[in-house]
Amino acid sequence: MDLMGRDSILQLRDMLQTAQPQDDSSDEEPSSSRPMANMGPADVGPKKKSEKTAPPPTAPKPPTKDIWDEEEVPTGAEYEDVLDPRPQPEYEVIFKQAVTSEDIFLQMGGKNMSTASCEDMVVKIKLPGHKSSEVELNVTDKFLDCRTPKYKLGLHLPHPVDGKNGRAQWVQDQDMLVVTLRMVRDLDFVNF
């Protein structure tokens, strides 16, 4: 029983044969008349149609004289000044959590040592040679701006905070400003 005819086997051979010319003379067709001999892997199957996808239609915006939308301007960009020559002071960001003896010794609470279990963010800014009256501090949900006559700090905060209910304390003997901010996260009911 013959499953494939001679022509089918020759066509299969032609498809699998490399494109190199052969010098052997046989009664078969010459290689120049075999279009399948020059096929590559990308030539197998139906040809792909070039589909040009149009961008999704956007809703027309009302005409304004604004150069940028609010989404295009990063938070805190209004505080960044490239031409300001004041250096950045030394600062440190510390995460703080309220723990009890059950959390530490018995580990009964769901708290761990990661920042996900922290309630507060403490930013310590060293401002040597300054008084507390010379410090300007502005805190938003994601940005902290601290300016003095000698220093300027624009800090993008790693977590969103409650910018309206923070606490700032000046430590006189260390010339340091300590800013304590309550972190605001979506899943705080899971963490605490």
PDB file of C-alpha atoms in Angstrom:
ATOM      1  CA  MET A   1       0.000   0.000   0.000  1.00  0.00           C
ATOM      2  CA  ASP A   2       1.489   3.309  -1.119  1.00  0.00           C
ATOM      3  CA  LEU A   3       0.701   6.205   1.185  1.00  0.00           C
ATOM      4  CA  MET A   4       2.586   8.843  -0.765  1.00  0.00           C
ATOM      5  CA  GLY A   5       3.131   9.036  -4.451  1.00  0.00           C
ATOM      6  CA  ARG A   6       6.421   9.760  -6.176  1.00  0.00           C
ATOM      7  CA  ASP A   7       5.439  13.384  -6.800  1.00  0.00           C
ATOM      8  CA  SER A   8       4.611  13.980  -3.125  1.00  0.00           C
ATOM      9  CA  ILE A   9       7.936  12.578  -2.018  1.00  0.00           C
ATOM     10  CA  LEU A  10       9.804  14.749  -4.533  1.00  0.00           C
ATOM     11  CA  GLN A  11       7.950  17.860  -3.369  1.00  0.00           C
ATOM     12  CA  LEU A  12       8.730  17.033   0.233  1.00  0.00           C
ATOM     13  CA  ARG A  13      12.382  16.534  -0.658  1.00  0.00           C
ATOM     14  CA  ASP A  14      12.459  19.852  -2.478  1.00  0.00           C
ATOM     15  CA  MET A  15      11.007  21.653   0.524  1.00  0.00           C
ATOM     16  CA  LEU A  16      13.573  20.156   2.894  1.00  0.00           C
ATOM     17  CA  GLN A  17      16.540  20.536   0.574  1.00  0.00           C
ATOM     18  CA  THR A  18      18.949  23.396   1.174  1.00  0.00           C
ATOM     19  CA  ALA A  19      19.326  26.168  -1.363  1.00  0.00           C
ATOM     20  CA  GLN A  20      22.860  25.102  -2.370  1.00  0.00           C
ATOM     21  CA  PRO A  21      23.233  24.163  -6.038  1.00  0.00           C
ATOM     22  CA  GLN A  22      24.127  20.537  -6.678  1.00  0.00           C
ATOM     23  CA  ASP A  23      26.328  19.270  -9.492  1.00  0.00           C
ATOM     24  CA  ASP A  24      24.803  15.811  -9.766  1.00  0.00           C
ATOM     25  CA  SER A  25      22.958  15.221 -13.001  1.00  0.00           C
ATOM     26  CA  SER A  26      19.712  13.363 -12.680  1.00  0.00           C
ATOM     27  CA  ASP A  27      16.453  13.098 -14.505  1.00  0.00           C
ATOM     28  CA  GLU A  28      14.749  15.394 -12.025  1.00  0.00           C
ATOM     29  CA  GLU A  29      13.929  19.061 -12.514  1.00  0.00           C
ATOM     30  CA  PRO A  30      16.789  21.601 -12.391  1.00  0.00           C
ATOM     31  CA  SER A  31      17.144  23.558  -9.143  1.00  0.00           C
ATOM     32  CA  SER A  32      16.423  26.926 -10.775  1.00  0.00           C
ATOM     33  CA  SER A  33      12.887  25.835 -11.599  1.00  0.00           C
ATOM     34  CA  ARG A  34      12.184  24.642  -8.056  1.00  0.00           C
ATOM     35  CA  PRO A  35      10.802  27.611  -6.118  1.00  0.00           C
ATOM     36  CA  MET A  36      10.422  25.550  -2.943  1.00  0.00           C
ATOM     37  CA  ALA A  37      14.172  24.915  -2.693  1.00  0.00           C
ATOM     38  CA  ASN A  38      14.821  28.506  -1.632  1.00  0.00           C
ATOM     39  CA  MET A  39      12.213  28.510   1.134  1.00  0.00           C
ATOM     40  CA  GLY A  40      13.044  29.395   4.703  1.00  0.00           C
ATOM     41  CA  PRO A  41      11.147  28.888   7.969  1.00  0.00           C
ATOM     42  CA  ALA A  42       9.380  32.216   7.615  1.00  0.00           C
ATOM     43  CA  ASP A  43       7.967  31.201   4.231  1.00  0.00           C
ATOM     44  CA  VAL A  44       5.949  28.284   5.600  1.00  0.00           C
ATOM     45  CA  GLY A  45       2.265  28.965   6.120  1.00  0.00           C
ATOM     46  CA  PRO A  46       0.006  31.708   4.866  1.00  0.00           C
ATOM     47  CA  LYS A  47       1.498  35.144   4.338  1.00  0.00           C
ATOM     48  CA  LYS A  48       0.750  37.581   7.123  1.00  0.00           C
ATOM     49  CA  LYS A  49      -1.203  40.617   6.178  1.00  0.00           C
ATOM     50  CA  SER A  50       0.245  43.891   7.348  1.00  0.00           C
ATOM     51  CA  GLU A  51      -2.375  45.276   9.645  1.00  0.00           C
ATOM     52  CA  LYS A  52      -2.116  48.913  10.530  1.00  0.00           C
ATOM     53  CA  THR A  53      -3.738  49.445  13.879  1.00  0.00           C
ATOM     54  CA  ALA A  54      -5.127  52.872  14.372  1.00  0.00           C
ATOM     55  CA  PRO A  55      -4.680  54.443  17.804  1.00  0.00           C
ATOM     56  CA  PRO A  56      -7.817  54.360  19.910  1.00  0.00           C
ATOM     57  CA  PRO A  57      -9.864  57.504  19.582  1.00  0.00           C
ATOM     58  CA  THR A  58      -9.468  59.877  22.473  1.00  0.00           C
ATOM     59  CA  ALA A  59     -12.075  62.197  23.790  1.00  0.00           C
ATOM     60  CA  PRO A  60     -11.528  65.756  22.623  1.00  0.00           C
ATOM     61  CA  LYS A  61     -10.150  67.988  25.332  1.00  0.00           C
ATOM     62  CA  PRO A  62     -11.502  71.456  25.894  1.00  0.00           C
ATOM     63  CA  PRO A  63      -9.149  74.085  24.515  1.00  0.00           C
ATOM     64  CA  THR A  64      -6.964  75.596  27.221  1.00  0.00           C
ATOM     65  CA  LYS A  65      -3.741  77.536  27.298  1.00  0.00           C
ATOM     66  CA  ASP A  66      -2.048  74.965  29.535  1.00  0.00           C
ATOM     67  CA  ILE A  67       1.156  73.497  28.180  1.00  0.00           C
ATOM     68  CA  TRP A  68       0.985  70.250  30.203  1.00  0.00           C
ATOM     69  CA  ASP A  69      -1.754  68.210  31.804  1.00  0.00           C
ATOM     70  CA  GLU A  70      -1.601  67.624  35.554  1.00  0.00           C
ATOM     71  CA  GLU A  71      -0.798  63.932  34.972  1.00  0.00           C
ATOM     72  CA  GLU A  72       2.312  64.837  32.954  1.00  0.00           C
ATOM     73  CA  VAL A  73       3.949  66.910  35.691  1.00  0.00           C
ATOM     74  CA  PRO A  74       5.608  64.768  38.388  1.00  0.00           C
ATOM     75  CA  THR A  75       4.767  65.450  42.003  1.00  0.00           C
ATOM     76  CA  GLY A  76       7.216  67.867  43.574  1.00  0.00           C
ATOM     77  CA  ALA A  77       8.437  69.276  40.263  1.00  0.00           C
ATOM     78  CA  GLU A  78       7.403  72.762  41.354  1.00  0.00           C
ATOM     79  CA  TYR A  79      10.048  72.611  44.103  1.00  0.00           C
ATOM     80  CA  GLU A  80      12.932  71.454  41.914  1.00  0.00           C
ATOM     81  CA  ASP A  81      15.157  74.265  40.752  1.00  0.00           C
ATOM     82  CA  VAL A  82      18.114  73.265  38.598  1.00  0.00           C
ATOM     83  CA  LEU A  83      19.715  76.695  38.816  1.00  0.00           C
ATOM     84  CA  ASP A  84      19.729  76.777  42.636  1.00  0.00           C
ATOM     85  CA  PRO A  85      23.374  76.371  43.754  1.00  0.00           C
ATOM     86  CA  ARG A  86      22.561  75.392  47.356  1.00  0.00           C
ATOM     87  CA  PRO A  87      23.809  71.914  48.288  1.00  0.00           C
ATOM     88  CA  GLN A  88      21.629  69.134  49.619  1.00  0.00           C
ATOM     89  CA  PRO A  89      22.018  68.514  53.359  1.00  0.00           C
ATOM     90  CA  GLU A  90      22.671  65.111  54.868  1.00  0.00           C
ATOM     91  CA  TYR A  91      19.454  63.294  55.688  1.00  0.00           C
ATOM     92  CA  GLU A  92      18.261  59.909  56.822  1.00  0.00           C
ATOM     93  CA  VAL A  93      14.885  58.179  56.345  1.00  0.00           C
ATOM     94  CA  ILE A  94      13.893  55.804  59.146  1.00  0.00           C
ATOM     95  CA  PHE A  95      10.752  53.702  59.417  1.00  0.00           C
ATOM     96  CA  LYS A  96       9.171  53.394  62.840  1.00  0.00           C
ATOM     97  CA  GLN A  97       6.561  51.016  64.207  1.00  0.00           C
ATOM     98  CA  ALA A  98       4.761  50.761  67.505  1.00  0.00           C
ATOM     99  CA  VAL A  99       5.403  47.343  69.007  1.00  0.00           C
ATOM    100  CA  THR A 100       4.323  45.735  72.240  1.00  0.00           C
ATOM    101  CA  SER A 101       5.750  42.848  74.235  1.00  0.00           C
ATOM    102  CA  GLU A 102       3.360  40.467  72.456  1.00  0.00           C
ATOM    103  CA  ASP A 103       4.848  41.510  69.127  1.00  0.00           C
ATOM    104  CA  ILE A 104       8.461  41.087  70.227  1.00  0.00           C
ATOM    105  CA  PHE A 105       8.525  38.111  72.571  1.00  0.00           C
ATOM    106  CA  LEU A 106       5.408  36.117  71.801  1.00  0.00           C
ATOM    107  CA  GLN A 107       5.060  37.167  68.144  1.00  0.00           C
ATOM    108  CA  MET A 108       1.305  37.110  68.516  1.00  0.00           C
ATOM    109  CA  GLY A 109       0.786  40.235  66.438  1.00  0.00           C
ATOM    110  CA  GLY A 110       0.945  40.201  62.676  1.00  0.00           C
ATOM    111  CA  LYS A 111       3.921  42.572  62.596  1.00  0.00           C
ATOM    112  CA  ASN A 112       7.294  41.807  61.107  1.00  0.00           C
ATOM    113  CA  MET A 113      10.486  43.775  60.485  1.00  0.00           C
ATOM    114  CA  SER A 114       9.512  45.009  56.995  1.00  0.00           C
ATOM    115  CA  THR A 115       8.364  48.516  56.160  1.00  0.00           C
ATOM    116  CA  ALA A 116       4.898  47.125  55.466  1.00  0.00           C
ATOM    117  CA  SER A 117       4.384  46.896  59.236  1.00  0.00           C
ATOM    118  CA  CYS A 118       5.627  50.419  59.972  1.00  0.00           C
ATOM    119  CA  GLU A 119       3.221  53.204  60.860  1.00  0.00           C
ATOM    120  CA  ASP A 120       5.530  56.240  60.739  1.00  0.00           C
ATOM    121  CA  MET A 121       8.325  57.572  58.583  1.00  0.00           C
ATOM    122  CA  VAL A 122      10.968  59.691  60.311  1.00  0.00           C
ATOM    123  CA  VAL A 123      13.173  61.990  58.215  1.00  0.00           C
ATOM    124  CA  LYS A 124      16.237  63.358  60.033  1.00  0.00           C
ATOM    125  CA  ILE A 125      17.820  66.356  58.269  1.00  0.00           C
ATOM    126  CA  LYS A 126      21.195  67.678  59.475  1.00  0.00           C
ATOM    127  CA  LEU A 127      21.379  71.473  59.112  1.00  0.00           C
ATOM    128  CA  PRO A 128      24.629  72.609  60.781  1.00  0.00           C
ATOM    129  CA  GLY A 129      24.942  76.295  61.606  1.00  0.00           C
ATOM    130  CA  HIS A 130      21.209  77.072  61.399  1.00  0.00           C
ATOM    131  CA  LYS A 131      18.469  78.039  63.804  1.00  0.00           C
ATOM    132  CA  SER A 132      14.929  76.693  63.757  1.00  0.00           C
ATOM    133  CA  SER A 133      13.603  80.083  62.618  1.00  0.00           C
ATOM    134  CA  GLU A 134      15.627  79.864  59.370  1.00  0.00           C
ATOM    135  CA  VAL A 135      14.058  76.576  58.225  1.00  0.00           C
ATOM    136  CA  GLU A 136      11.188  76.490  55.717  1.00  0.00           C
ATOM    137  CA  LEU A 137       9.412  73.127  55.584  1.00  0.00           C
ATOM    138  CA  ASN A 138       6.659  72.049  53.216  1.00  0.00           C
ATOM    139  CA  VAL A 139       5.302  68.481  53.177  1.00  0.00           C
ATOM    140  CA  THR A 140       2.809  67.035  50.688  1.00  0.00           C
ATOM    141  CA  ASP A 141       1.583  63.463  50.354  1.00  0.00           C
ATOM    142  CA  LYS A 142       4.616  62.336  48.343  1.00  0.00           C
ATOM    143  CA  PHE A 143       7.196  65.115  48.641  1.00  0.00           C
ATOM    144  CA  LEU A 144       9.165  66.866  51.381  1.00  0.00           C
ATOM    145  CA  ASP A 145      10.716  70.285  50.726  1.00  0.00           C
ATOM    146  CA  CYS A 146      13.150  71.769  53.280  1.00  0.00           C
ATOM    147  CA  ARG A 147      14.992  75.028  52.584  1.00  0.00           C
ATOM    148  CA  THR A 148      17.418  77.161  54.544  1.00  0.00           C
ATOM    149  CA  PRO A 149      19.732  79.973  53.441  1.00  0.00           C
ATOM    150  CA  LYS A 150      22.564  77.441  52.932  1.00  0.00           C
ATOM    151  CA  TYR A 151      20.785  74.162  52.053  1.00  0.00           C
ATOM    152  CA  LYS A 152      17.923  72.888  49.925  1.00  0.00           C
ATOM    153  CA  LEU A 153      16.360  69.416  50.128  1.00  0.00           C
ATOM    154  CA  GLY A 154      13.660  68.173  47.760  1.00  0.00           C
ATOM    155  CA  LEU A 155      12.889  64.597  48.763  1.00  0.00           C
ATOM    156  CA  HIS A 156      10.455  62.288  46.983  1.00  0.00           C
ATOM    157  CA  LEU A 157       9.080  60.120  49.769  1.00  0.00           C
ATOM    158  CA  PRO A 158       9.157  56.319  49.327  1.00  0.00           C
ATOM    159  CA  HIS A 159       5.587  55.913  50.666  1.00  0.00           C
ATOM    160  CA  PRO A 160       2.590  58.261  50.639  1.00  0.00           C
ATOM    161  CA  VAL A 161       2.170  60.130  53.918  1.00  0.00           C
ATOM    162  CA  ASP A 162      -0.410  62.292  55.642  1.00  0.00           C
ATOM    163  CA  GLY A 163       1.157  65.662  54.873  1.00  0.00           C
ATOM    164  CA  LYS A 164      -1.280  67.665  57.007  1.00  0.00           C
ATOM    165  CA  ASN A 165      -0.826  65.775  60.274  1.00  0.00           C
ATOM    166  CA  GLY A 166       2.943  65.432  60.601  1.00  0.00           C
ATOM    167  CA  ARG A 167       5.231  66.606  63.393  1.00  0.00           C
ATOM    168  CA  ALA A 168       8.536  68.482  63.103  1.00  0.00           C
ATOM    169  CA  GLN A 169      10.982  68.896  65.968  1.00  0.00           C
ATOM    170  CA  TRP A 170      14.219  70.902  66.066  1.00  0.00           C
ATOM    171  CA  VAL A 171      17.066  69.267  68.013  1.00  0.00           C
ATOM    172  CA  GLN A 172      19.236  72.223  69.071  1.00  0.00           C
ATOM    173  CA  ASP A 173      22.390  70.424  70.235  1.00  0.00           C
ATOM    174  CA  GLN A 174      22.668  68.394  66.995  1.00  0.00           C
ATOM    175  CA  ASP A 175      21.414  71.124  64.573  1.00  0.00           C
ATOM    176  CA  MET A 176      18.946  68.579  63.214  1.00  0.00           C
ATOM    177  CA  LEU A 177      15.334  68.752  62.068  1.00  0.00           C
ATOM    178  CA  VAL A 178      13.354  65.598  62.828  1.00  0.00           C
ATOM    179  CA  VAL A 179      10.148  65.233  60.788  1.00  0.00           C
ATOM    180  CA  THR A 180       7.741  62.435  61.768  1.00  0.00           C
ATOM    181  CA  LEU A 181       5.056  61.579  59.212  1.00  0.00           C
ATOM    182  CA  ARG A 182       2.222  59.050  59.410  1.00  0.00           C
ATOM    183  CA  MET A 183       2.277  56.739  56.385  1.00  0.00           C
ATOM    184  CA  VAL A 184      -0.947  56.237  54.418  1.00  0.00           C
ATOM    185  CA  ARG A 185      -1.373  52.988  52.504  1.00  0.00           C
ATOM    186  CA  ASP A 186      -4.290  51.198  50.911  1.00  0.00           C
ATOM    187  CA  LEU A 187      -3.830  47.905  52.783  1.00  0.00           C
ATOM    188  CA  ASP A 188      -3.231  49.210  56.305  1.00  0.00           C
ATOM    189  CA  PHE A 189      -6.171  47.170  57.582  1.00  0.00           C
ATOM    190  CA  VAL A 190      -4.216  44.023  56.610  1.00  0.00           C
ATOM    191  CA  ASN A 191      -0.896  45.163  58.096  1.00  0.00           C
ATOM    192  CA  PHE A 192      -2.175  46.257  61.507  1.00  0.00           C
TER     193      PHE A 192
END
